[in-house]
CSV table of C-alpha atoms in Angstrom, one decimal:
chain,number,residue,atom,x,y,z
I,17,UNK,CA,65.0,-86.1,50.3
I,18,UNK,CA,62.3,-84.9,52.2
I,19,UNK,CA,58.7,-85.3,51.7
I,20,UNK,CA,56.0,-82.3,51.4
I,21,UNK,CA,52.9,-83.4,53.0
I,22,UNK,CA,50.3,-82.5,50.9
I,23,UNK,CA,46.4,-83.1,51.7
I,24,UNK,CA,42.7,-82.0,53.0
I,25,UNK,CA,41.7,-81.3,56.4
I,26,UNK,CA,37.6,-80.6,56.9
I,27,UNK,CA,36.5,-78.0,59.1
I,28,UNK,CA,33.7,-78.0,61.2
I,29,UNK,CA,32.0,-76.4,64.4
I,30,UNK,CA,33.4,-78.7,67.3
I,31,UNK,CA,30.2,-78.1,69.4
I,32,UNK,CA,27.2,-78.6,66.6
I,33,UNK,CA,29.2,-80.1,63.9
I,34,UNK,CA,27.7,-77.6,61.5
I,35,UNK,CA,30.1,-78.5,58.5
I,36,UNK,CA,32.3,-75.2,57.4
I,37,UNK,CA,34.4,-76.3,54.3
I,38,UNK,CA,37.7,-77.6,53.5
I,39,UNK,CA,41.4,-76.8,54.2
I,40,UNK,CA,43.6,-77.5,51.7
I,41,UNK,CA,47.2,-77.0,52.7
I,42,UNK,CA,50.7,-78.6,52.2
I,43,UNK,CA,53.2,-77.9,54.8
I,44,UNK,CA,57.4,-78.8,54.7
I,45,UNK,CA,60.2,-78.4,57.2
I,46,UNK,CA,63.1,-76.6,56.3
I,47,UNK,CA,66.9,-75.2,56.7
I,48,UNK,CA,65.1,-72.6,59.5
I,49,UNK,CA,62.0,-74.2,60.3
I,50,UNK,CA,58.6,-75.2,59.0
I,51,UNK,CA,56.2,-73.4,56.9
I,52,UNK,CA,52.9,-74.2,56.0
I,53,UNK,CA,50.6,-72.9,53.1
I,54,UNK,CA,46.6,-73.7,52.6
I,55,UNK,CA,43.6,-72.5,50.7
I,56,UNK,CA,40.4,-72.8,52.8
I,57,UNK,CA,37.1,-73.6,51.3
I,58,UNK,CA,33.4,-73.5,52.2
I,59,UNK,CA,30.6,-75.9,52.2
I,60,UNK,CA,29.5,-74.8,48.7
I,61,UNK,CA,33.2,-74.9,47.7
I,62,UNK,CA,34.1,-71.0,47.4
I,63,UNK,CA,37.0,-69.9,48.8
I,64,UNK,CA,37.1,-68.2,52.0
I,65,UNK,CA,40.4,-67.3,52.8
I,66,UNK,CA,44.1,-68.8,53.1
I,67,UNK,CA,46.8,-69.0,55.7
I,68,UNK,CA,50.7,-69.0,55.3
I,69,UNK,CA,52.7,-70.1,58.7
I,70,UNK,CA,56.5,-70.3,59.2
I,71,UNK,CA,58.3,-70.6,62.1
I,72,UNK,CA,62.0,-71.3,63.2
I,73,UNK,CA,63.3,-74.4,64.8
I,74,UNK,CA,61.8,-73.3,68.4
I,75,UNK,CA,58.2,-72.9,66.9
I,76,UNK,CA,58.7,-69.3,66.6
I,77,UNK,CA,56.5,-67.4,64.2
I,78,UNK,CA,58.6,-66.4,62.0
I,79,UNK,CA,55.8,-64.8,59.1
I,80,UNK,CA,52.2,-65.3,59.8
I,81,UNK,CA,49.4,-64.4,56.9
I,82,UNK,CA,45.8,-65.3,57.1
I,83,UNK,CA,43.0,-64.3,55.3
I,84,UNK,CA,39.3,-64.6,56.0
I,85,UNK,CA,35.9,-62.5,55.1
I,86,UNK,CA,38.3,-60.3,53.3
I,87,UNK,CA,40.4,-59.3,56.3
I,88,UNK,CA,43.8,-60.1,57.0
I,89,UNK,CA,45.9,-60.4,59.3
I,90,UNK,CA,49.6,-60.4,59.2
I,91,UNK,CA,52.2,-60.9,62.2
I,92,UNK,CA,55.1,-62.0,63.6
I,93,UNK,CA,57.7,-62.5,67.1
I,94,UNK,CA,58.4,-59.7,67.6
I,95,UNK,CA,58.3,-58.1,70.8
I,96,UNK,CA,55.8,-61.4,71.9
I,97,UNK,CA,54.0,-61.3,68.7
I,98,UNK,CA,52.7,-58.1,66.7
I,99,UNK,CA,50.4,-58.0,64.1
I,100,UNK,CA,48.3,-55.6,62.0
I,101,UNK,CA,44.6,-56.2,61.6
I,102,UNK,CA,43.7,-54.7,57.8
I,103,UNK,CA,39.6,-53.5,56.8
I,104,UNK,CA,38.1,-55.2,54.2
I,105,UNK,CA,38.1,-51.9,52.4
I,106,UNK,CA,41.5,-51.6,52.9
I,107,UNK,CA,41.2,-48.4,54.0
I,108,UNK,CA,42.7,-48.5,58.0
I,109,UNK,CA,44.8,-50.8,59.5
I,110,UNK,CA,44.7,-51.6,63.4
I,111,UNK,CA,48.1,-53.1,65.1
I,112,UNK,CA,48.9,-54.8,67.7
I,113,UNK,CA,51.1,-56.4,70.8
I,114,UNK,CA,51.2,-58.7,73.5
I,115,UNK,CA,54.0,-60.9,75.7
I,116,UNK,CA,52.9,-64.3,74.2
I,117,UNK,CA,55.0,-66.7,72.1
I,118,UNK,CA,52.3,-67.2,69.4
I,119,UNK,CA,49.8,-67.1,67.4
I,120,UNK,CA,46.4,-69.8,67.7
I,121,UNK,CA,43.0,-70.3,65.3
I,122,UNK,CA,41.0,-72.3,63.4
I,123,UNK,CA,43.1,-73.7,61.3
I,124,UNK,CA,45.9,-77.3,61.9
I,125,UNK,CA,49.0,-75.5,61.1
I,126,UNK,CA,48.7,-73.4,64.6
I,127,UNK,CA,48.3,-76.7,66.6
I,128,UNK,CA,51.6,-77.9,64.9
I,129,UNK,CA,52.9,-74.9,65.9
I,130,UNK,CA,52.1,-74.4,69.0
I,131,UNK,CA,53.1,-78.5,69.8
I,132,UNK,CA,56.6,-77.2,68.2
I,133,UNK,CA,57.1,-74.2,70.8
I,134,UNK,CA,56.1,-75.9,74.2
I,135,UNK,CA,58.2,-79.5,73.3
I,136,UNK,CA,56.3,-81.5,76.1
I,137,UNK,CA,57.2,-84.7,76.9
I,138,UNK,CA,55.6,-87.4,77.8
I,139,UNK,CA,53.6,-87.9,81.3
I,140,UNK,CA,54.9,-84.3,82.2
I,141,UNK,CA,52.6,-81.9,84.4
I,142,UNK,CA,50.8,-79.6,81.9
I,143,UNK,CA,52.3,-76.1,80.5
I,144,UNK,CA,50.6,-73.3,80.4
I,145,UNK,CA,51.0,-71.0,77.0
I,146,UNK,CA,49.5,-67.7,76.5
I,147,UNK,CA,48.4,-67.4,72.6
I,148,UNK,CA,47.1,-64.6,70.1
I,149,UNK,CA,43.8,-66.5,68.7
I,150,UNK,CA,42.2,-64.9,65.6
I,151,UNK,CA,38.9,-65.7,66.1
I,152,UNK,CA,36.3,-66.0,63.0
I,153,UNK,CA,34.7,-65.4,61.1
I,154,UNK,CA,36.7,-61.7,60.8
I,155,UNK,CA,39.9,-62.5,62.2
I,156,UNK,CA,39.3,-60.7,65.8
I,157,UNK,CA,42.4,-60.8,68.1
I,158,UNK,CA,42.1,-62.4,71.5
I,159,UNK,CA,44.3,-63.4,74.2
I,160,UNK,CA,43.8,-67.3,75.2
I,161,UNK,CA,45.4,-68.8,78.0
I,162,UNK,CA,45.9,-72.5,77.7
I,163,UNK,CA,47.7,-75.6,78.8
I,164,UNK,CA,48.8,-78.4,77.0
I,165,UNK,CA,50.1,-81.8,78.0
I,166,UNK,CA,51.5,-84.7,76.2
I,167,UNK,CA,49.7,-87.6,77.7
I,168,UNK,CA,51.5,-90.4,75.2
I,169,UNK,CA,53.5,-90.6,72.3
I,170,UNK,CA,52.3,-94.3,70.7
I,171,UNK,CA,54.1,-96.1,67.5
I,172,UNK,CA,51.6,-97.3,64.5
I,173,UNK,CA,52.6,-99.3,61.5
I,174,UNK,CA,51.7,-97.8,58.5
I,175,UNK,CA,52.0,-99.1,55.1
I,176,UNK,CA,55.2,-96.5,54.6
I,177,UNK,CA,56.6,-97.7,58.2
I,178,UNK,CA,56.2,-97.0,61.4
I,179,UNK,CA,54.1,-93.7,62.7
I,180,UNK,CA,54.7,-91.7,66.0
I,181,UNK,CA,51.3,-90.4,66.7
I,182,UNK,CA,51.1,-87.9,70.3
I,183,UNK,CA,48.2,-87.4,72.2
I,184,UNK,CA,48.2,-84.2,73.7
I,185,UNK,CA,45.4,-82.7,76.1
I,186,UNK,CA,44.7,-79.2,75.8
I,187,UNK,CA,42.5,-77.3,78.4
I,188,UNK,CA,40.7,-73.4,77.4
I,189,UNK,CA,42.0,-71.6,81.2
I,190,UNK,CA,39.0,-69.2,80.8
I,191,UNK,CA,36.2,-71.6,79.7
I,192,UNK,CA,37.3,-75.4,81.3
I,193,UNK,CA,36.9,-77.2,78.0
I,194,UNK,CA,39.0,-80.0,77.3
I,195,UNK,CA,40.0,-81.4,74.3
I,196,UNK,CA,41.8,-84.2,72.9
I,197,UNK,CA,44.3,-83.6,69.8
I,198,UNK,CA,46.1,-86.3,67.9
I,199,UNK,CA,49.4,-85.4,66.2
I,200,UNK,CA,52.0,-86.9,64.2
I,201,UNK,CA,54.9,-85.5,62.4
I,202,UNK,CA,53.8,-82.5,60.8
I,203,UNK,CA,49.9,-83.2,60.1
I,204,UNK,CA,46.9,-83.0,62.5
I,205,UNK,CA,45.3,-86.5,62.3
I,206,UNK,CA,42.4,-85.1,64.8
I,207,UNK,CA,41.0,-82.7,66.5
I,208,UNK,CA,37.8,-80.9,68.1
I,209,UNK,CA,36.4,-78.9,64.7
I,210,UNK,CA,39.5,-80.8,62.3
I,211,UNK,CA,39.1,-84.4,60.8
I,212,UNK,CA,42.3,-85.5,58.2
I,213,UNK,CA,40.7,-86.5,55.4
I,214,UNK,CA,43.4,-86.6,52.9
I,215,UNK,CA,47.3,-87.0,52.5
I,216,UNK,CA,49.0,-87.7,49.8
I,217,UNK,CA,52.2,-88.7,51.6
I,218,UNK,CA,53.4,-89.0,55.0
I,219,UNK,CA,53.9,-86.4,57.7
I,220,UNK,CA,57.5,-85.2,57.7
I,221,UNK,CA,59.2,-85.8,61.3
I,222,UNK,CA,61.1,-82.8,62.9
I,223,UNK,CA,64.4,-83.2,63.8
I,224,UNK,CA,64.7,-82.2,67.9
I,225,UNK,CA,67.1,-79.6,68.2
């Protein structure tokens, strides 16, 4: 039987730490992939929008929904990826497409994602990935070029048994940043803007196609 991780990221701005809220998510594989489902929160505890991620066994997105600021944005492979922008009126909608294999923002569930799609191993040169980032606080598209690279993959015991935690370096092409993200299973343990701060059970491991 397989678990459904369940728990609370927080969010905040990964230069001046100003603290933005809460993510609330929980997040399961599947017969055709892995989906993942969250409510976001901000400091005063409103809600501020959602996002709803699946994608098929090759990281893939399959569906994509977010919603922030009272726009959405909905997309999809197809093409690349296409997606369709919608006003907070709901009045026009813009679309759009580019030759990239996903999608990237704020929130955990597209680091999972996009750490599903490249499959890096270990000690490997970097890869370079071309993404869709929605940017906030309105969901603006932008292309980001990136590359990622899985610098170890390190076993921790854990109450519940042993934990394979990756530490993958991912470089911004157009800025030179470099960050640091720490992954294992299906959950974000850390990350620059992201800090686990809850889970009520333990990441669920993908099985390698």
């Amino acid at each position: 039987m397989r678990t459904m991780p369940r728990g609370r990221y927080s969010l905040h701005d990964p230069h001046d730490h100003t603290p933005l809220g809460e993510e609330h998510f929980h997040c399961a594989p599947g017969p055709s992939g892995w989906r993942y489902v969250s409510q976001l929160t901000g400091p005063d505890g409103d809600h501020r929008g959602s996002v709803d991620l699946a994608i098929d066994e090759l990281g893939r997105p399959i569906r994509m929904e977010v919603n922030a600021a009272s726009w959405q944005v909905r997309g999809a492979a197809i093409d690349g990826v296409t997606w369709v922008r919608t006003d907070p009126t709901g009045t026009e909608a813009t679309e759009g497409n580019i030759a990239a294999p996903g999608f990237t923002g704020t929130s955990p569930a597209f680091l999972i994602a996009t750490s599903r799609l490249l499959r890096l191993t270990p000690g490997a040169p970097a890869t370079r990935v071309r993404l869709l980032a929605l940017t906030d606080p309105v969901l603006a598209p932008r292309t980001v070029d990136q590359a990622w690279a899985l610098l170890a993959r390190e076993e921790h015991p854990t109450d519940s048994g042993p934990l394979l935690v990756d530490e993958y370096r991912v470089s911004a092409l157009d800025t030179g940043e470099v960050h640091t993200i720490h992954i294992a299973g299906d959950v974000v343990l850390s990350a620059p803007g992201i800090e686990l701060e809850h889970l009520e059970t333990p990441p669920s491991a993908f099985e390698e196609q």
